[in-house]
CSV table of C-alpha atoms in Angstrom, one decimal:
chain,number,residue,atom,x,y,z
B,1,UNK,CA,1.0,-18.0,12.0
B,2,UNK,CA,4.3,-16.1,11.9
B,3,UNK,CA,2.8,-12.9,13.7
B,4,UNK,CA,0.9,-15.5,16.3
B,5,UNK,CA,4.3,-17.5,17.1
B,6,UNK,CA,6.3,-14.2,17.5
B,7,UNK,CA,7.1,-12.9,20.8
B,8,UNK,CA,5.4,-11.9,22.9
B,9,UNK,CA,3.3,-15.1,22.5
B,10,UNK,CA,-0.7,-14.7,22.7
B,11,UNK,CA,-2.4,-15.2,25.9
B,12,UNK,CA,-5.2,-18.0,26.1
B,13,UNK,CA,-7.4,-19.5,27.8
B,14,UNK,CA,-9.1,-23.7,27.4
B,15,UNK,CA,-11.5,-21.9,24.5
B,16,UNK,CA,-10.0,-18.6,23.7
B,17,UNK,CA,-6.7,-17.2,21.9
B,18,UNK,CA,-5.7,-13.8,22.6
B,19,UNK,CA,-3.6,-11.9,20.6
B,20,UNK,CA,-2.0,-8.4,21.7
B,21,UNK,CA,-1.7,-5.9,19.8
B,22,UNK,CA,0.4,-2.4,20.6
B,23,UNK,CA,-2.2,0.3,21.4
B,24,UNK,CA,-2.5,3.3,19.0
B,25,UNK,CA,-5.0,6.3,20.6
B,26,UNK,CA,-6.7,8.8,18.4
B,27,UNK,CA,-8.4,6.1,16.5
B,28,UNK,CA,-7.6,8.0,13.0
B,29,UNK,CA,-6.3,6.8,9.8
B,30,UNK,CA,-5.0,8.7,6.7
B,31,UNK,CA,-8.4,8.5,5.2
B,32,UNK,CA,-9.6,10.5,7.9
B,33,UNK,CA,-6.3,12.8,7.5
B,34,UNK,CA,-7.4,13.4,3.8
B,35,UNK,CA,-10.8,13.7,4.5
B,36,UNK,CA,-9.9,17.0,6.7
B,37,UNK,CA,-6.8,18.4,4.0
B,38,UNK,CA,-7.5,20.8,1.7
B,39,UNK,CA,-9.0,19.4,-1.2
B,40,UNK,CA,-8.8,16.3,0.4
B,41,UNK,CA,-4.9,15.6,-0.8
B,42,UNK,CA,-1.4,16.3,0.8
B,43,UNK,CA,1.3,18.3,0.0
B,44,UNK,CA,4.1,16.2,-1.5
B,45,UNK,CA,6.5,16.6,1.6
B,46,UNK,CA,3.8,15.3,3.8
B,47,UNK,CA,2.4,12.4,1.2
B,48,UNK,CA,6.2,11.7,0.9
B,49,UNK,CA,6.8,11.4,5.0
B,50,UNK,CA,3.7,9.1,5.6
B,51,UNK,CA,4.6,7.0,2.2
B,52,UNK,CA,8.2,6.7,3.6
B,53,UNK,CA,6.3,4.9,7.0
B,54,UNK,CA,4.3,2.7,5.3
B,55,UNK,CA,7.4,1.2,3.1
B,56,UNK,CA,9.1,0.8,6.4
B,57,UNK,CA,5.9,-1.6,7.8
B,58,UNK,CA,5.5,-3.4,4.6
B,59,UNK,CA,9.3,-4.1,4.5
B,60,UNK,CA,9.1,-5.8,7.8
B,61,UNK,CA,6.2,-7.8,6.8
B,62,UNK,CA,7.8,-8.9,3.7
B,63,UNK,CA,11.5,-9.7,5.3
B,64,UNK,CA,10.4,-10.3,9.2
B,65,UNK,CA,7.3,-11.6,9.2
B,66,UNK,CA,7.4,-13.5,5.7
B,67,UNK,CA,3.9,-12.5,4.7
B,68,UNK,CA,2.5,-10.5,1.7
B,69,UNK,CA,0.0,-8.1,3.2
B,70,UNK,CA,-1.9,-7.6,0.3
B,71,UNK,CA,-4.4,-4.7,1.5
B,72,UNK,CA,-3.0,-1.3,1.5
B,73,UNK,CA,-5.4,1.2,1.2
B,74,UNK,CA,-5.7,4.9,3.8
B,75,UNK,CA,-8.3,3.4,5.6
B,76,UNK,CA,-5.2,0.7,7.1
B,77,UNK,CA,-2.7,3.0,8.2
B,78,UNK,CA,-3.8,4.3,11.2
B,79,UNK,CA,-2.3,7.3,13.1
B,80,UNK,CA,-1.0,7.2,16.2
B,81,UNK,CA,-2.5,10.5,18.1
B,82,UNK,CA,0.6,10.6,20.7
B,83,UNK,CA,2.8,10.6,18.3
B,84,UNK,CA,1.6,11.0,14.9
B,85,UNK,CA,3.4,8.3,13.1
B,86,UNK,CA,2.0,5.0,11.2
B,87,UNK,CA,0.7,2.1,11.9
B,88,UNK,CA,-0.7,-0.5,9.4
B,89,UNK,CA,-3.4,-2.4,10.3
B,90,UNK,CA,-6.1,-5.0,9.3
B,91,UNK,CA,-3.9,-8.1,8.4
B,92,UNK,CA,-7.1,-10.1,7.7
B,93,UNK,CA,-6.3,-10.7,4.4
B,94,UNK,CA,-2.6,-11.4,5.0
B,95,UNK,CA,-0.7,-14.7,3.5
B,96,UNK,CA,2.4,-16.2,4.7
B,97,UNK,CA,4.9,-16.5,1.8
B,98,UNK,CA,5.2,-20.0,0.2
B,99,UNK,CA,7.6,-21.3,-2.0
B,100,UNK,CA,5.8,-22.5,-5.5
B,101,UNK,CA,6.0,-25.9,-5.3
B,102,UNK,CA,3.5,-25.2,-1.7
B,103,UNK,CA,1.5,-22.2,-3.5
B,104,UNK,CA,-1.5,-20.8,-1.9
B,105,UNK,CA,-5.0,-21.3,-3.5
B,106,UNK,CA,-8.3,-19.6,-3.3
B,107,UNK,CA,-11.7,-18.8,-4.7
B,108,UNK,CA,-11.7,-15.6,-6.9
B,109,UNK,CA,-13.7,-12.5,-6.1
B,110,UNK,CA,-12.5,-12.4,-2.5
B,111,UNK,CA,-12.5,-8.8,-2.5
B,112,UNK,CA,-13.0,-6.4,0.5
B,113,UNK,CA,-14.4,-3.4,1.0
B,114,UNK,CA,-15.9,-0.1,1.5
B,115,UNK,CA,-15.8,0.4,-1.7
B,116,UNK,CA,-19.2,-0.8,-3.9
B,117,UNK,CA,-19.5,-1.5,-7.2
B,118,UNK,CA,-20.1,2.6,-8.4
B,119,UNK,CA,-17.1,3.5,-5.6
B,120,UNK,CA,-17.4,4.0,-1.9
B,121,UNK,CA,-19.8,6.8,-1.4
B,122,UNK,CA,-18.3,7.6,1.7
B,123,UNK,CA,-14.6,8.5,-0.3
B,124,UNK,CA,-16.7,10.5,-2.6
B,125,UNK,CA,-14.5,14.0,-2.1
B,126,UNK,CA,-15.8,16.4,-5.2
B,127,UNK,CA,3.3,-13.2,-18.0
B,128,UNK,CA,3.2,-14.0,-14.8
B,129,UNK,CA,6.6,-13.6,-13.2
B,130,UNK,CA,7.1,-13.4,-9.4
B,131,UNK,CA,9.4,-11.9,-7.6
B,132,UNK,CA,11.8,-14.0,-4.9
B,133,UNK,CA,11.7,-11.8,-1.6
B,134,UNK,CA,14.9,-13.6,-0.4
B,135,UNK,CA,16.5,-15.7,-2.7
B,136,UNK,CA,15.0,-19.3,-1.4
B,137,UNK,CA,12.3,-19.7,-3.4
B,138,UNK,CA,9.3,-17.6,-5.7
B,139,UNK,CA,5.9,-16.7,-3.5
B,140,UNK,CA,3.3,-17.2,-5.0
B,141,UNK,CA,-0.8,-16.9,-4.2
B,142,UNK,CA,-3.2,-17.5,-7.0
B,143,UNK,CA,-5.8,-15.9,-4.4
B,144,UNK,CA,-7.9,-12.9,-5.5
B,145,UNK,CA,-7.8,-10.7,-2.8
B,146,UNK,CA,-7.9,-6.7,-1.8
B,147,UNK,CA,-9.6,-3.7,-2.9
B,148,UNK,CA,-10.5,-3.2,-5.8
B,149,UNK,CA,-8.5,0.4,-6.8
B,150,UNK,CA,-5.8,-1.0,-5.2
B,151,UNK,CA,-5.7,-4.5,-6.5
B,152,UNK,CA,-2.3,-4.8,-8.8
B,153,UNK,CA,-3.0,-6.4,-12.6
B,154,UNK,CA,-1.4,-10.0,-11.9
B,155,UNK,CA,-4.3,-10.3,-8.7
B,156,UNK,CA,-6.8,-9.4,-11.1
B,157,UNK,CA,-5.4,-12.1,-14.0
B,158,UNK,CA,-5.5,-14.6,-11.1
B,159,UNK,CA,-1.8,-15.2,-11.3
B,160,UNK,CA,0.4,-16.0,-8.6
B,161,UNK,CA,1.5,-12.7,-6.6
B,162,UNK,CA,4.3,-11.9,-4.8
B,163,UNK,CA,5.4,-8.8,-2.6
B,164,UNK,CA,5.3,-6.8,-5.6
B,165,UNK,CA,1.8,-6.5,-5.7
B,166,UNK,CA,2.3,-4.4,-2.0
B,167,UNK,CA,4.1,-2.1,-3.7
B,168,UNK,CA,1.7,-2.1,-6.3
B,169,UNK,CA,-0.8,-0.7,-3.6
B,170,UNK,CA,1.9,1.9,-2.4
B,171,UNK,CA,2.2,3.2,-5.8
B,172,UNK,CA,-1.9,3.9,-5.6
B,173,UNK,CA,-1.2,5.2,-1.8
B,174,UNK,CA,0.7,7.7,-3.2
B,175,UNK,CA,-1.0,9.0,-6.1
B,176,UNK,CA,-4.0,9.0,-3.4
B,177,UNK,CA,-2.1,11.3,-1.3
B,178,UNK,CA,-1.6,13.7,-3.5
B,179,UNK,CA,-4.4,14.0,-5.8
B,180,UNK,CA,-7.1,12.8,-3.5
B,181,UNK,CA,-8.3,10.0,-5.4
B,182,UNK,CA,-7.2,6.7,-6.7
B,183,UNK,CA,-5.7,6.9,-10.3
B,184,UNK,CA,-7.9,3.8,-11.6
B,185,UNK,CA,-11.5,4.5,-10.0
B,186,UNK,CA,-14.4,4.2,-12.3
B,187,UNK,CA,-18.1,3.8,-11.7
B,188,UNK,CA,-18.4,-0.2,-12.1
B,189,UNK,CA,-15.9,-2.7,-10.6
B,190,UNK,CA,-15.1,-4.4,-13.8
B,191,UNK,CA,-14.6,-1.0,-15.3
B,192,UNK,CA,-11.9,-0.4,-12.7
B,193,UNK,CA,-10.2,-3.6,-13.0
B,194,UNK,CA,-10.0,-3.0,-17.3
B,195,UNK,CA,-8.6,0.5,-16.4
B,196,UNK,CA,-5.8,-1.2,-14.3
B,197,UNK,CA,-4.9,-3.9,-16.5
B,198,UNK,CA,-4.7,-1.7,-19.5
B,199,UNK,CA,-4.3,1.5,-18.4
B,200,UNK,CA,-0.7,4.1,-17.5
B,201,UNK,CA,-1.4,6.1,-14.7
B,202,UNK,CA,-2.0,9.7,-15.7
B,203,UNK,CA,-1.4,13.1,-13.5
B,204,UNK,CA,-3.3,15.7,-14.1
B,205,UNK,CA,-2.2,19.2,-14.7
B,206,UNK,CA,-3.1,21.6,-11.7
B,207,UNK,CA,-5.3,23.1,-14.4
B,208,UNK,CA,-6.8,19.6,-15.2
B,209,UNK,CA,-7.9,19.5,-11.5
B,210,UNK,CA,-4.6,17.9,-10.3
B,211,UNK,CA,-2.5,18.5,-7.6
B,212,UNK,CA,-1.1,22.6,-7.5
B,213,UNK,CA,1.5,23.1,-7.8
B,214,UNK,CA,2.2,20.0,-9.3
B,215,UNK,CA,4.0,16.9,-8.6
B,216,UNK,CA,7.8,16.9,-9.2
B,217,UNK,CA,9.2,14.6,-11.5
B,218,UNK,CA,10.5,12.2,-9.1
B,219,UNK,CA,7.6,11.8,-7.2
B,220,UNK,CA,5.9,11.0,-10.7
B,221,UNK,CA,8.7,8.9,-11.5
B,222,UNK,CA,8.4,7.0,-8.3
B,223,UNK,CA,4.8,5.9,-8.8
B,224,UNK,CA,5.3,5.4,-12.7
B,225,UNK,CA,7.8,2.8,-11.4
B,226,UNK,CA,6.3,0.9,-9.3
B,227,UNK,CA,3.0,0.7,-11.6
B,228,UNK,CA,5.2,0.2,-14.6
B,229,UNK,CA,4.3,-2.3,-17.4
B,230,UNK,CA,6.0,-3.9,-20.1
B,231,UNK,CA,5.3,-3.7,-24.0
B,232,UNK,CA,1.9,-4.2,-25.7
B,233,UNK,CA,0.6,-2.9,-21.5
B,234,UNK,CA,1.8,-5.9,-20.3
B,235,UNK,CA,2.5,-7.0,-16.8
B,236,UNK,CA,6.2,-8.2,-15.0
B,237,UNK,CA,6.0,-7.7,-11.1
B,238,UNK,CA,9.6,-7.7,-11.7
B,239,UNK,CA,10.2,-5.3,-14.0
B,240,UNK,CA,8.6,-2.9,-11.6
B,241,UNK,CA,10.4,-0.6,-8.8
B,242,UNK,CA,10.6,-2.4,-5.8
B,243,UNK,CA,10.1,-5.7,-7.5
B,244,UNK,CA,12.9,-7.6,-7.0
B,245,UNK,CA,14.8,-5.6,-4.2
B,246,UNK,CA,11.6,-4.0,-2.5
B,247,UNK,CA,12.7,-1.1,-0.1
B,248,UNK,CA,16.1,-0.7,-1.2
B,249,UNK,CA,14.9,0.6,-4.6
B,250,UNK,CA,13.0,2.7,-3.7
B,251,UNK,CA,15.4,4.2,-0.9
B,252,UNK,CA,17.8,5.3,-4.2
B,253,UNK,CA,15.0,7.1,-6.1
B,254,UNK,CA,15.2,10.8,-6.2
B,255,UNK,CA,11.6,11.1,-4.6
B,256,UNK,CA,13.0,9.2,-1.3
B,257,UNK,CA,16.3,10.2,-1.2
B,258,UNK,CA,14.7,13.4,0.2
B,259,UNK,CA,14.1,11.8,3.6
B,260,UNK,CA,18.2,11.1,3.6
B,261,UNK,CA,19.8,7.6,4.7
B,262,UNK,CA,18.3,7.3,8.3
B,263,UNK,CA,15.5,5.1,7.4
B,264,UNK,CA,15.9,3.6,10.9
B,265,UNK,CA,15.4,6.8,12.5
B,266,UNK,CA,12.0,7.4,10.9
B,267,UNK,CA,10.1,7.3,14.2
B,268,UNK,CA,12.6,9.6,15.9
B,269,UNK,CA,11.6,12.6,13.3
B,270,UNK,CA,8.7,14.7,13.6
B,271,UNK,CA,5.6,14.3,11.5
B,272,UNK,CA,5.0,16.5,8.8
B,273,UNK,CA,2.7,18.9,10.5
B,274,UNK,CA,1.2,18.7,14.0
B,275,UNK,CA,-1.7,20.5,13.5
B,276,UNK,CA,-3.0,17.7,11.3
B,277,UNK,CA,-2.8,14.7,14.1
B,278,UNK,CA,-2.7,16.5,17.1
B,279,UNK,CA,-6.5,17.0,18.1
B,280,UNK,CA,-6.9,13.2,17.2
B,281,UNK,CA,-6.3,12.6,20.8
């Protein structure tokens, strides 16, 4: 409802709402960007440029909007072919924020995807805190939604979720980028889910078949803190980076600080490499 009453409004007809949306040729997405890289992961600069655009869209959904997307994944951010910059996509499973005393309900097992119960074949390549997103009032939305590998631990526990559990999914974004896989996958669903309710993420030497040469220290740190848990493995969206403050925290981490204080010149820099983007057209 937010996206449909901002401007410009929808066109309609007697029967028919139309909403539109800003067009975005090539018709690629970072999964197909990964698909094409070398061993199907990016370098860190790159992983750390397209990151960077997707913090920016789920920042203005959070603050502008006032929805929690709540389905980041590759196969959402497309890739503008003109330009080669992001776009996320897919809002299907979106929820407007509510206050907790008007918190959003739903049916458990609402999850989407391409992804089956022994992984998507097709991406086969070798205490229940909440955090306030403005000060007036915790969001919260008992619903179980997303995908699986991406789904953060207080989705899966069925309680209420917040913002946090975006950056949750940019945390598994990441560590997707660079090592060409998600950090939680395993071959049944309930599997996966155990693994990311109980599990740290772990980052595999480029011996180990990780990422070579190997993730700096602040890129680490970056998707250790927003996955981070509590003692005993437990979860507290808040305790995690980006969980109270969202973009602003992650703007002062080493990892980010790379891209300098410009945020709001993102669009105005080129992407990472052309060749990658470039024939999408």
């Amino acid at each position: 409802k937010p996206l449909m009453d901002a401007p410009p409004p929808p066109r309609h007809s007697s029967v028919v709402c139309y909403t539109v949306m800003t067009r975005c040729p090539g018709g690629k997405d970072l999964m197909a960007l990964l698909a094409a890289a070398p061993g199907h992961r990016l370098p860190e600069s790159q992983a750390r440029f397209y990151a960077a655009e997707v913090a920016l869209a789920l920042d203005a959904v959070h603050r502008i909007a006032r929805m929690v997307y709540r389905d980041v994944k590759p196969e959402n951010v497309l890739l503008d072919g003109v330009t080669g910059h992001v776009m996320l996509c897919d809002f299907d499973l979106a929820v407007e924020e509510r206050t907790s005393e008007e918190e959003v309900t739903g049916g458990a097992g609402d999850i989407t995807g391409d992804r089956d119960e022994a992984g998507d074949e097709n991406r086969d390549r070798d205490g229940d805190k909440n955090r306030d997103c403005d000060g007036d009032g915790e969001v919260t939305s008992p619903a179980f939604v997303g995908t699986e590998e991406y789904i953060a631990p207080e989705v899966i526990k069925g309680w209420p979720h917040t913002a946090a559990a975006d950056w949750w999914g940019l945390a598994i974004l990441l560590y997707e980028l660079t090592h060409g896989r998600t950090p939680f996958r395993a071959r049944w669903r309930e599997q996966t889910f155990d693994f990311i309710t109980t599990r740290r993420i772990d980052f595999p030497r480029p011996e180990e078949g990780g990422p070579d040469p190997a993730l700096s220290d602040e890129c680490k740190g970056v998707i250790r803190g927003m996955t981070r848990r509590t003692g005993a493995g437990l979860c507290d969206p808040a305790a995690r980076l980006a969980g109270k403050h969202g973009l602003l925290e992650l703007k002062l981490t080493g990892f980010f600080a790379a891209l300098g204080d410009d945020w709001d010149g993102m669009l105005g820099r080129p992407p990472p490499s052309e060749d990658n983007w470039v024939s999408f057209e």
